[in-house]
Amino acid sequence: MNKYLLRGIVFLTAGIICVFLGYTLMENENNWYKLLMTLGVIFFGIGFVALMYRIFRKIDRKTLIDDRKEQQEK
């Protein structure tokens, strides 16, 4: 498992949990929900960016390998 994939999944999960807990605290009229909601959105964004970075790296790596293979055949 790629480290960027693992980090992305961890941050996405943490973001979803924080937002869920923020909604729960908001229903109970606790002011800590603002902090949890903010952290949840930030964690979710970091996780999404890490997953997208992993996808782009994989595509770039595949392209480099294909280019090297073509150069060796020449």
mmCIF file of N, CA and C in Angstrom:
data_model
loop_
_atom_site.group_PDB
_atom_site.id
_atom_site.type_symbol
_atom_site.label_atom_id
_atom_site.label_comp_id
_atom_site.label_asym_id
_atom_site.label_seq_id
_atom_site.Cartn_x
_atom_site.Cartn_y
_atom_site.Cartn_z
ATOM 1 N N MET A 1 0.849 -1.175 0.000
ATOM 2 C CA MET A 1 0.000 0.000 0.000
ATOM 3 C C MET A 1 0.897 1.242 0.000
ATOM 4 N N ASN A 2 0.617 2.141 -0.874
ATOM 5 C CA ASN A 2 1.383 3.365 -1.038
ATOM 6 C C ASN A 2 1.177 4.279 0.178
ATOM 7 N N LYS A 3 2.235 4.999 0.572
ATOM 8 C CA LYS A 3 2.119 5.864 1.748
ATOM 9 C C LYS A 3 1.133 7.006 1.520
ATOM 10 N N TYR A 4 1.010 7.479 0.283
ATOM 11 C CA TYR A 4 0.064 8.551 0.002
ATOM 12 C C TYR A 4 -1.372 8.043 0.047
ATOM 13 N N LEU A 5 -1.571 6.810 -0.379
ATOM 14 C CA LEU A 5 -2.894 6.202 -0.293
ATOM 15 C C LEU A 5 -3.292 6.027 1.165
ATOM 16 N N LEU A 6 -2.373 5.530 1.970
ATOM 17 C CA LEU A 6 -2.657 5.314 3.391
ATOM 18 C C LEU A 6 -2.941 6.633 4.102
ATOM 19 N N ARG A 7 -2.120 7.634 3.846
ATOM 20 C CA ARG A 7 -2.342 8.955 4.460
ATOM 21 C C ARG A 7 -3.673 9.549 4.014
ATOM 22 N N GLY A 8 -3.984 9.398 2.742
ATOM 23 C CA GLY A 8 -5.244 9.917 2.221
ATOM 24 C C GLY A 8 -6.440 9.279 2.895
ATOM 25 N N ILE A 9 -6.402 7.960 3.042
ATOM 26 C CA ILE A 9 -7.515 7.258 3.686
ATOM 27 C C ILE A 9 -7.635 7.658 5.149
ATOM 28 N N VAL A 10 -6.503 7.777 5.835
ATOM 29 C CA VAL A 10 -6.529 8.161 7.256
ATOM 30 C C VAL A 10 -7.097 9.565 7.424
ATOM 31 N N PHE A 11 -6.641 10.513 6.616
ATOM 32 C CA PHE A 11 -7.134 11.881 6.743
ATOM 33 C C PHE A 11 -8.599 12.001 6.325
ATOM 34 N N LEU A 12 -9.007 11.270 5.286
ATOM 35 C CA LEU A 12 -10.419 11.288 4.899
ATOM 36 C C LEU A 12 -11.302 10.757 6.020
ATOM 37 N N THR A 13 -10.876 9.654 6.617
ATOM 38 C CA THR A 13 -11.645 9.069 7.712
ATOM 39 C C THR A 13 -11.693 10.006 8.913
ATOM 40 N N ALA A 14 -10.557 10.605 9.249
ATOM 41 C CA ALA A 14 -10.527 11.541 10.380
ATOM 42 C C ALA A 14 -11.420 12.754 10.102
ATOM 43 N N GLY A 15 -11.411 13.225 8.878
ATOM 44 C CA GLY A 15 -12.259 14.359 8.514
ATOM 45 C C GLY A 15 -13.731 14.030 8.634
ATOM 46 N N ILE A 16 -14.116 12.861 8.153
ATOM 47 C CA ILE A 16 -15.521 12.458 8.240
ATOM 48 C C ILE A 16 -15.951 12.294 9.688
ATOM 49 N N ILE A 17 -15.097 11.701 10.505
ATOM 50 C CA ILE A 17 -15.425 11.521 11.927
ATOM 51 C C ILE A 17 -15.549 12.869 12.627
ATOM 52 N N CYS A 18 -14.634 13.790 12.349
ATOM 53 C CA CYS A 18 -14.694 15.113 12.987
ATOM 54 C C CYS A 18 -15.970 15.860 12.601
ATOM 55 N N VAL A 19 -16.341 15.794 11.334
ATOM 56 C CA VAL A 19 -17.560 16.483 10.901
ATOM 57 C C VAL A 19 -18.784 15.844 11.547
ATOM 58 N N PHE A 20 -18.804 14.516 11.614
ATOM 59 C CA PHE A 20 -19.919 13.825 12.251
ATOM 60 C C PHE A 20 -20.038 14.213 13.731
ATOM 61 N N LEU A 21 -18.899 14.230 14.432
ATOM 62 C CA LEU A 21 -18.920 14.644 15.841
ATOM 63 C C LEU A 21 -19.304 16.112 15.982
ATOM 64 N N GLY A 22 -18.900 16.926 15.018
ATOM 65 C CA GLY A 22 -19.275 18.343 15.038
ATOM 66 C C GLY A 22 -20.781 18.522 14.924
ATOM 67 N N TYR A 23 -21.413 17.737 14.030
ATOM 68 C CA TYR A 23 -22.870 17.810 13.921
ATOM 69 C C TYR A 23 -23.551 17.347 15.208
ATOM 70 N N THR A 24 -22.991 16.327 15.826
ATOM 71 C CA THR A 24 -23.556 15.838 17.090
ATOM 72 C C THR A 24 -23.455 16.909 18.168
ATOM 73 N N LEU A 25 -22.303 17.569 18.256
ATOM 74 C CA LEU A 25 -22.134 18.630 19.249
ATOM 75 C C LEU A 25 -23.009 19.835 18.930
ATOM 76 N N MET A 26 -23.235 20.107 17.655
ATOM 77 C CA MET A 26 -24.079 21.232 17.269
ATOM 78 C C MET A 26 -25.520 20.988 17.716
ATOM 79 N N GLU A 27 -25.986 19.743 17.599
ATOM 80 C CA GLU A 27 -27.334 19.421 18.063
ATOM 81 C C GLU A 27 -27.454 19.567 19.574
ATOM 82 N N ASN A 28 -26.375 19.305 20.297
ATOM 83 C CA ASN A 28 -26.373 19.439 21.765
ATOM 84 C C ASN A 28 -26.056 20.860 22.214
ATOM 85 N N GLU A 29 -25.918 21.773 21.253
ATOM 86 C CA GLU A 29 -25.636 23.193 21.505
ATOM 87 C C GLU A 29 -24.337 23.404 22.271
ATOM 88 N N ASN A 30 -23.306 22.676 21.881
ATOM 89 C CA ASN A 30 -21.976 22.833 22.441
ATOM 90 C C ASN A 30 -21.141 23.630 21.432
ATOM 91 N N ASN A 31 -20.393 24.608 21.902
ATOM 92 C CA ASN A 31 -19.649 25.486 20.996
ATOM 93 C C ASN A 31 -18.377 24.859 20.426
ATOM 94 N N TRP A 32 -18.006 23.669 20.877
ATOM 95 C CA TRP A 32 -16.818 23.011 20.342
ATOM 96 C C TRP A 32 -17.046 22.480 18.929
ATOM 97 N N TYR A 33 -18.291 22.490 18.473
ATOM 98 C CA TYR A 33 -18.578 21.956 17.147
ATOM 99 C C TYR A 33 -17.885 22.772 16.056
ATOM 100 N N LYS A 34 -17.691 24.058 16.297
ATOM 101 C CA LYS A 34 -17.048 24.909 15.282
ATOM 102 C C LYS A 34 -15.618 24.446 15.006
ATOM 103 N N LEU A 35 -14.897 24.154 16.080
ATOM 104 C CA LEU A 35 -13.519 23.690 15.939
ATOM 105 C C LEU A 35 -13.476 22.325 15.246
ATOM 106 N N LEU A 36 -14.361 21.419 15.667
ATOM 107 C CA LEU A 36 -14.374 20.090 15.061
ATOM 108 C C LEU A 36 -14.764 20.134 13.589
ATOM 109 N N MET A 37 -15.718 20.992 13.256
ATOM 110 C CA MET A 37 -16.122 21.113 11.849
ATOM 111 C C MET A 37 -14.964 21.655 11.005
ATOM 112 N N THR A 38 -14.269 22.630 11.520
ATOM 113 C CA THR A 38 -13.133 23.207 10.800
ATOM 114 C C THR A 38 -12.035 22.171 10.596
ATOM 115 N N LEU A 39 -11.695 21.450 11.672
ATOM 116 C CA LEU A 39 -10.678 20.408 11.556
ATOM 117 C C LEU A 39 -11.124 19.305 10.593
ATOM 118 N N GLY A 40 -12.395 18.962 10.633
ATOM 119 C CA GLY A 40 -12.912 17.936 9.734
ATOM 120 C C GLY A 40 -12.775 18.323 8.277
ATOM 121 N N VAL A 41 -13.084 19.560 7.960
ATOM 122 C CA VAL A 41 -12.965 20.019 6.572
ATOM 123 C C VAL A 41 -11.501 20.058 6.142
ATOM 124 N N ILE A 42 -10.627 20.496 7.017
ATOM 125 C CA ILE A 42 -9.195 20.543 6.694
ATOM 126 C C ILE A 42 -8.647 19.139 6.503
ATOM 127 N N PHE A 43 -8.969 18.214 7.415
ATOM 128 C CA PHE A 43 -8.503 16.832 7.287
ATOM 129 C C PHE A 43 -9.042 16.187 6.014
ATOM 130 N N PHE A 44 -10.305 16.428 5.714
ATOM 131 C CA PHE A 44 -10.891 15.862 4.507
ATOM 132 C C PHE A 44 -10.183 16.394 3.265
ATOM 133 N N GLY A 45 -9.874 17.683 3.260
ATOM 134 C CA GLY A 45 -9.163 18.277 2.127
ATOM 135 C C GLY A 45 -7.766 17.701 1.962
ATOM 136 N N ILE A 46 -7.057 17.535 3.058
ATOM 137 C CA ILE A 46 -5.712 16.951 2.995
ATOM 138 C C ILE A 46 -5.781 15.523 2.473
ATOM 139 N N GLY A 47 -6.758 14.767 2.946
ATOM 140 C CA GLY A 47 -6.924 13.391 2.481
ATOM 141 C C GLY A 47 -7.236 13.323 1.002
ATOM 142 N N PHE A 48 -8.100 14.206 0.537
ATOM 143 C CA PHE A 48 -8.456 14.227 -0.880
ATOM 144 C C PHE A 48 -7.251 14.586 -1.740
ATOM 145 N N VAL A 49 -6.493 15.568 -1.304
ATOM 146 C CA VAL A 49 -5.299 15.972 -2.065
ATOM 147 C C VAL A 49 -4.267 14.841 -2.087
ATOM 148 N N ALA A 50 -4.104 14.142 -0.971
ATOM 149 C CA ALA A 50 -3.152 13.024 -0.930
ATOM 150 C C ALA A 50 -3.578 11.904 -1.876
ATOM 151 N N LEU A 51 -4.863 11.606 -1.932
ATOM 152 C CA LEU A 51 -5.342 10.575 -2.852
ATOM 153 C C LEU A 51 -5.143 10.990 -4.308
ATOM 154 N N MET A 52 -5.424 12.244 -4.615
ATOM 155 C CA MET A 52 -5.236 12.721 -5.991
ATOM 156 C C MET A 52 -3.750 12.706 -6.364
ATOM 157 N N TYR A 53 -2.883 13.067 -5.424
ATOM 158 C CA TYR A 53 -1.442 13.049 -5.668
ATOM 159 C C TYR A 53 -0.977 11.632 -5.964
ATOM 160 N N ARG A 54 -1.529 10.666 -5.236
ATOM 161 C CA ARG A 54 -1.181 9.268 -5.464
ATOM 162 C C ARG A 54 -1.581 8.844 -6.878
ATOM 163 N N ILE A 55 -2.755 9.247 -7.305
ATOM 164 C CA ILE A 55 -3.229 8.883 -8.643
ATOM 165 C C ILE A 55 -2.327 9.505 -9.713
ATOM 166 N N PHE A 56 -1.976 10.778 -9.546
ATOM 167 C CA PHE A 56 -1.115 11.439 -10.528
ATOM 168 C C PHE A 56 0.277 10.826 -10.560
ATOM 169 N N ARG A 57 0.805 10.450 -9.398
ATOM 170 C CA ARG A 57 2.119 9.806 -9.358
ATOM 171 C C ARG A 57 2.094 8.468 -10.077
ATOM 172 N N LYS A 58 1.000 7.730 -9.896
ATOM 173 C CA LYS A 58 0.894 6.429 -10.535
ATOM 174 C C LYS A 58 0.843 6.579 -12.054
ATOM 175 N N ILE A 59 0.079 7.549 -12.525
ATOM 176 C CA ILE A 59 -0.007 7.796 -13.967
ATOM 177 C C ILE A 59 1.348 8.235 -14.505
ATOM 178 N N ASP A 60 2.023 9.132 -13.791
ATOM 179 C CA ASP A 60 3.329 9.632 -14.231
ATOM 180 C C ASP A 60 4.355 8.505 -14.253
ATOM 181 N N ARG A 61 4.334 7.648 -13.260
ATOM 182 C CA ARG A 61 5.277 6.525 -13.197
ATOM 183 C C ARG A 61 5.053 5.578 -14.369
ATOM 184 N N LYS A 62 3.805 5.290 -14.655
ATOM 185 C CA LYS A 62 3.494 4.398 -15.770
ATOM 186 C C LYS A 62 3.967 4.996 -17.096
ATOM 187 N N THR A 63 3.786 6.287 -17.253
ATOM 188 C CA THR A 63 4.236 6.958 -18.474
ATOM 189 C C THR A 63 5.757 6.903 -18.597
ATOM 190 N N LEU A 64 6.469 7.139 -17.504
ATOM 191 C CA LEU A 64 7.934 7.075 -17.544
ATOM 192 C C LEU A 64 8.417 5.673 -17.894
ATOM 193 N N ILE A 65 7.799 4.660 -17.320
ATOM 194 C CA ILE A 65 8.199 3.285 -17.615
ATOM 195 C C ILE A 65 7.954 2.959 -19.084
ATOM 196 N N ASP A 66 6.820 3.388 -19.608
ATOM 197 C CA ASP A 66 6.522 3.154 -21.027
ATOM 198 C C ASP A 66 7.512 3.872 -21.939
ATOM 199 N N ASP A 67 7.862 5.112 -21.602
ATOM 200 C CA ASP A 67 8.840 5.859 -22.393
ATOM 201 C C ASP A 67 10.208 5.193 -22.384
ATOM 202 N N ARG A 68 10.637 4.708 -21.237
ATOM 203 C CA ARG A 68 11.937 4.028 -21.143
ATOM 204 C C ARG A 68 11.936 2.733 -21.930
ATOM 205 N N LYS A 69 10.815 2.043 -21.904
ATOM 206 C CA LYS A 69 10.709 0.798 -22.657
ATOM 207 C C LYS A 69 10.811 1.068 -24.151
ATOM 208 N N GLU A 70 10.175 2.159 -24.620
ATOM 209 C CA GLU A 70 10.245 2.521 -26.038
ATOM 210 C C GLU A 70 11.660 2.908 -26.438
ATOM 211 N N GLN A 71 12.376 3.615 -25.560
ATOM 212 C CA GLN A 71 13.742 4.034 -25.873
ATOM 213 C C GLN A 71 14.668 2.832 -25.934
ATOM 214 N N GLN A 72 14.454 1.833 -25.093
ATOM 215 C CA GLN A 72 15.305 0.639 -25.118
ATOM 216 C C GLN A 72 15.061 -0.180 -26.383
ATOM 217 N N GLU A 73 13.854 -0.139 -26.908
ATOM 218 C CA GLU A 73 13.547 -0.901 -28.109
ATOM 219 C C GLU A 73 14.195 -0.299 -29.348
ATOM 220 N N LYS A 74 14.509 0.972 -29.310
ATOM 221 C CA LYS A 74 15.116 1.652 -30.475
ATOM 222 C C LYS A 74 16.559 1.314 -30.649
#
